[in-house]
Coordinates of C-alpha atoms in Angstrom, one line a residue:
K1 CA 0.1 0.0 -0.2
A2 CA 1.2 3.6 -0.8
S3 CA 0.3 4.6 2.6
T4 CA 2.4 1.9 4.3
H5 CA 5.4 3.2 2.6
G6 CA 4.6 7.4 3.0
I7 CA 3.7 7.4 -0.6
S8 CA 1.8 10.1 -2.0
R9 CA 0.3 9.6 -5.6
Q10 CA -0.8 13.0 -6.0
T11 CA 3.1 14.4 -5.8
E12 CA 3.9 11.3 -7.8
W13 CA 1.2 12.3 -10.5
R14 CA 2.3 16.0 -10.6
T15 CA 5.7 14.9 -10.6
L16 CA 5.9 13.1 -13.7
E17 CA 3.7 15.6 -15.2
A18 CA 6.6 18.0 -14.9
A19 CA 9.4 15.1 -15.4
H20 CA 7.8 14.2 -18.5
R21 CA 7.5 17.8 -19.9
A22 CA 11.3 18.3 -19.0
G23 CA 12.0 15.2 -21.1
L24 CA 13.0 13.0 -18.0
A25 CA 10.2 10.5 -17.5
P26 CA 7.3 8.7 -19.5
A27 CA 3.8 10.2 -19.9
P28 CA 1.5 9.6 -17.1
R29 CA -1.4 8.6 -18.2
Y30 CA -4.0 7.5 -15.5
C31 CA -3.9 7.9 -11.8
N32 CA -6.1 6.7 -9.1
P33 CA -5.3 7.4 -5.3
E34 CA -7.9 5.3 -3.8
L35 CA -6.5 2.3 -5.5
G36 CA -3.1 3.3 -5.5
S37 CA -2.6 2.9 -8.7
L38 CA -0.5 5.0 -11.8
V39 CA 0.1 4.2 -15.4
C40 CA 2.5 5.7 -17.8
D41 CA 3.3 5.1 -21.2
Y42 CA 5.7 2.2 -21.7
L43 CA 9.7 3.0 -23.2
A44 CA 10.9 0.3 -24.9
P45 CA 14.2 -0.7 -23.6
E46 CA 17.6 -0.8 -24.9
D47 CA 19.3 -3.6 -23.5
A48 CA 22.8 -3.6 -25.1
H49 CA 23.2 -0.1 -23.7
V50 CA 26.1 0.6 -21.4
V51 CA 25.0 2.8 -18.5
K52 CA 27.6 6.2 -18.4
V53 CA 27.6 7.7 -14.9
A54 CA 27.9 11.2 -16.8
D55 CA 24.6 10.6 -18.3
V56 CA 23.1 9.5 -14.7
A57 CA 24.6 12.7 -13.2
R58 CA 22.7 14.9 -16.0
L59 CA 19.8 13.2 -14.8
L60 CA 20.4 13.9 -11.3
R61 CA 20.8 17.7 -12.1
A62 CA 17.9 17.7 -14.2
I63 CA 15.6 16.5 -11.6
H64 CA 16.9 18.7 -9.2
C65 CA 15.7 21.6 -11.1
L66 CA 12.0 20.4 -11.2
P67 CA 9.4 22.4 -9.9
A68 CA 9.3 22.2 -5.9
R69 CA 6.3 20.7 -4.1
H70 CA 5.0 20.3 -0.8
H71 CA 5.6 16.9 0.1
R72 CA 8.9 16.4 2.1
L73 CA 11.0 13.4 2.6
D74 CA 11.4 12.6 6.3
L75 CA 14.2 9.9 6.8
G76 CA 13.5 9.6 10.4
E77 CA 9.9 9.1 9.9
R78 CA 10.3 6.7 7.0
I79 CA 12.8 4.5 9.2
L80 CA 10.5 4.9 12.0
R81 CA 7.7 3.5 9.9
Y82 CA 9.8 0.1 8.7
E83 CA 10.8 -0.6 12.1
K84 CA 7.3 -0.5 13.2
Q85 CA 6.5 -3.0 10.5
I86 CA 9.3 -5.3 11.3
E87 CA 7.5 -5.4 15.3
H88 CA 4.0 -5.2 14.2
R89 CA 5.6 -9.0 12.3
G90 CA 6.6 -10.3 15.4
R91 CA 9.8 -9.5 14.9
S92 CA 12.6 -7.8 16.6
L93 CA 15.8 -5.4 15.1
G94 CA 18.1 -7.9 17.1
D95 CA 21.3 -6.4 18.7
E96 CA 23.0 -5.5 15.2
L97 CA 20.3 -3.5 13.8
R98 CA 19.4 -1.9 17.3
Y99 CA 23.2 -0.4 17.2
C100 CA 22.9 0.8 14.0
H101 CA 19.9 2.3 14.8
H102 CA 21.2 4.6 17.3
Q103 CA 24.0 5.4 15.3
V104 CA 21.6 6.4 12.4
A105 CA 19.4 8.2 15.1
A106 CA 22.6 10.3 16.4
L107 CA 23.3 11.2 13.0
L108 CA 19.8 12.7 11.9
R109 CA 19.9 14.4 15.0
V110 CA 23.2 16.2 14.3
M111 CA 22.2 16.4 10.3
S112 CA 18.6 18.2 11.3
R113 CA 20.5 21.0 13.0
Q114 CA 22.3 21.5 9.6
P115 CA 21.3 24.1 7.1
A116 CA 20.1 22.1 4.0
D117 CA 18.9 22.8 0.7
R118 CA 15.9 21.1 -0.7
V119 CA 15.3 20.1 -3.8
L120 CA 12.9 17.9 -5.7
C121 CA 14.6 14.6 -5.4
H122 CA 13.6 10.7 -7.2
N123 CA 15.2 9.0 -3.9
D124 CA 14.9 5.9 -5.2
L125 CA 17.1 6.4 -8.6
L126 CA 18.6 2.8 -8.6
R127 CA 19.9 1.4 -11.8
A128 CA 16.4 -0.9 -12.0
N129 CA 14.4 2.4 -12.0
R130 CA 16.5 4.2 -14.8
I131 CA 16.1 3.1 -18.4
Y132 CA 17.6 3.8 -21.9
S133 CA 15.1 4.1 -24.6
A134 CA 15.3 5.9 -27.7
G135 CA 18.9 6.6 -27.1
R136 CA 18.2 8.8 -23.9
L137 CA 18.1 7.8 -20.3
W138 CA 14.7 8.3 -18.5
A139 CA 14.0 8.2 -15.2
V140 CA 10.8 5.6 -13.7
D141 CA 8.9 5.0 -10.7
W142 CA 9.0 8.1 -9.3
E143 CA 6.7 7.1 -6.1
Y144 CA 9.3 8.1 -3.5
A145 CA 9.3 11.7 -5.4
A146 CA 9.5 14.5 -2.8
M147 CA 12.0 17.1 -1.5
A148 CA 15.1 16.1 0.1
S149 CA 18.9 17.0 0.1
P150 CA 20.2 16.5 -3.3
W151 CA 23.1 14.7 -1.4
Y152 CA 20.8 11.9 -0.3
D153 CA 19.6 11.3 -3.7
I154 CA 23.2 11.3 -4.6
A155 CA 24.0 8.6 -2.2
V156 CA 21.3 6.5 -3.2
V157 CA 22.6 6.1 -6.5
I158 CA 26.2 5.6 -5.3
N159 CA 25.4 2.9 -2.6
G160 CA 22.3 1.3 -4.3
D161 CA 24.7 0.7 -7.4
S162 CA 27.5 0.1 -5.3
L163 CA 29.5 2.5 -7.3
S164 CA 33.3 2.0 -7.4
A165 CA 35.7 4.9 -6.1
P166 CA 36.7 5.9 -9.6
D167 CA 32.9 5.9 -10.9
T168 CA 31.7 7.8 -7.6
D169 CA 34.6 10.6 -8.7
A170 CA 33.2 10.5 -11.9
L171 CA 29.7 11.3 -11.0
L172 CA 30.4 13.9 -8.8
I173 CA 32.6 15.7 -11.3
A174 CA 29.9 15.3 -13.9
Y175 CA 26.9 16.3 -11.3
L176 CA 28.7 19.6 -9.7
G177 CA 31.3 20.2 -12.7
R178 CA 34.3 19.9 -10.4
A179 CA 35.4 17.6 -7.6
A180 CA 33.5 17.7 -4.7
D181 CA 34.8 19.5 -1.4
E182 CA 35.4 17.8 2.1
R183 CA 31.9 18.8 3.1
E184 CA 30.3 17.9 0.4
R185 CA 32.0 14.3 0.6
D186 CA 30.8 14.5 4.5
M187 CA 27.5 15.1 3.5
L188 CA 27.7 12.4 1.1
H189 CA 28.4 9.5 3.6
Q190 CA 26.3 10.8 6.2
Y191 CA 23.6 10.4 3.7
G192 CA 25.2 6.8 2.5
C193 CA 25.0 5.7 6.2
I194 CA 21.5 6.4 6.6
Y195 CA 20.5 5.2 3.0
R196 CA 22.3 1.8 3.8
Y197 CA 20.4 1.1 7.1
L198 CA 17.1 2.3 5.4
E199 CA 18.0 -0.1 3.1
L200 CA 18.1 -2.7 5.7
V201 CA 15.2 -1.8 7.9
W202 CA 13.2 -1.8 4.3

């Protein structure tokens, strides 16, 4: 269910409309929030296309320029929701996950006190949600789209795709137009830790 994962189908629909106009996503055709359904055009994939990190960086940059929405990503709330779902199934986090929970909670508290720019993010731009079609790279499955830090969006790609250090550097240079500085790398590392934990409890 969309509500189980904190998904806003209305935000997804509006974001898809804007992303389609920008040439980043397939055209949305039907949305029924009560049923939790959304239908988009089909993009024929190019299976043999080699993924280029520069293309991914350009896609990220273009997404981050899309119009702002009211829906915001609350990482602490999302983590709490997933942890409660584990408990409702009669399971426990276990010692290792509990230790990670405390570390991530402390990290979120520190980051909440830091000024952070929020832009519209895909928040799930993994390899499975990117597709080459008609010679271009597109983003699909926008259900987690929300206002968030661009560094979280980048961290999802780097950690979710298990990018190597050289590919990570290439992605950052292509996204920023320069090498990332120490503060930016710290932000990326912090969001990477949060994403890894979120991935585990999911």
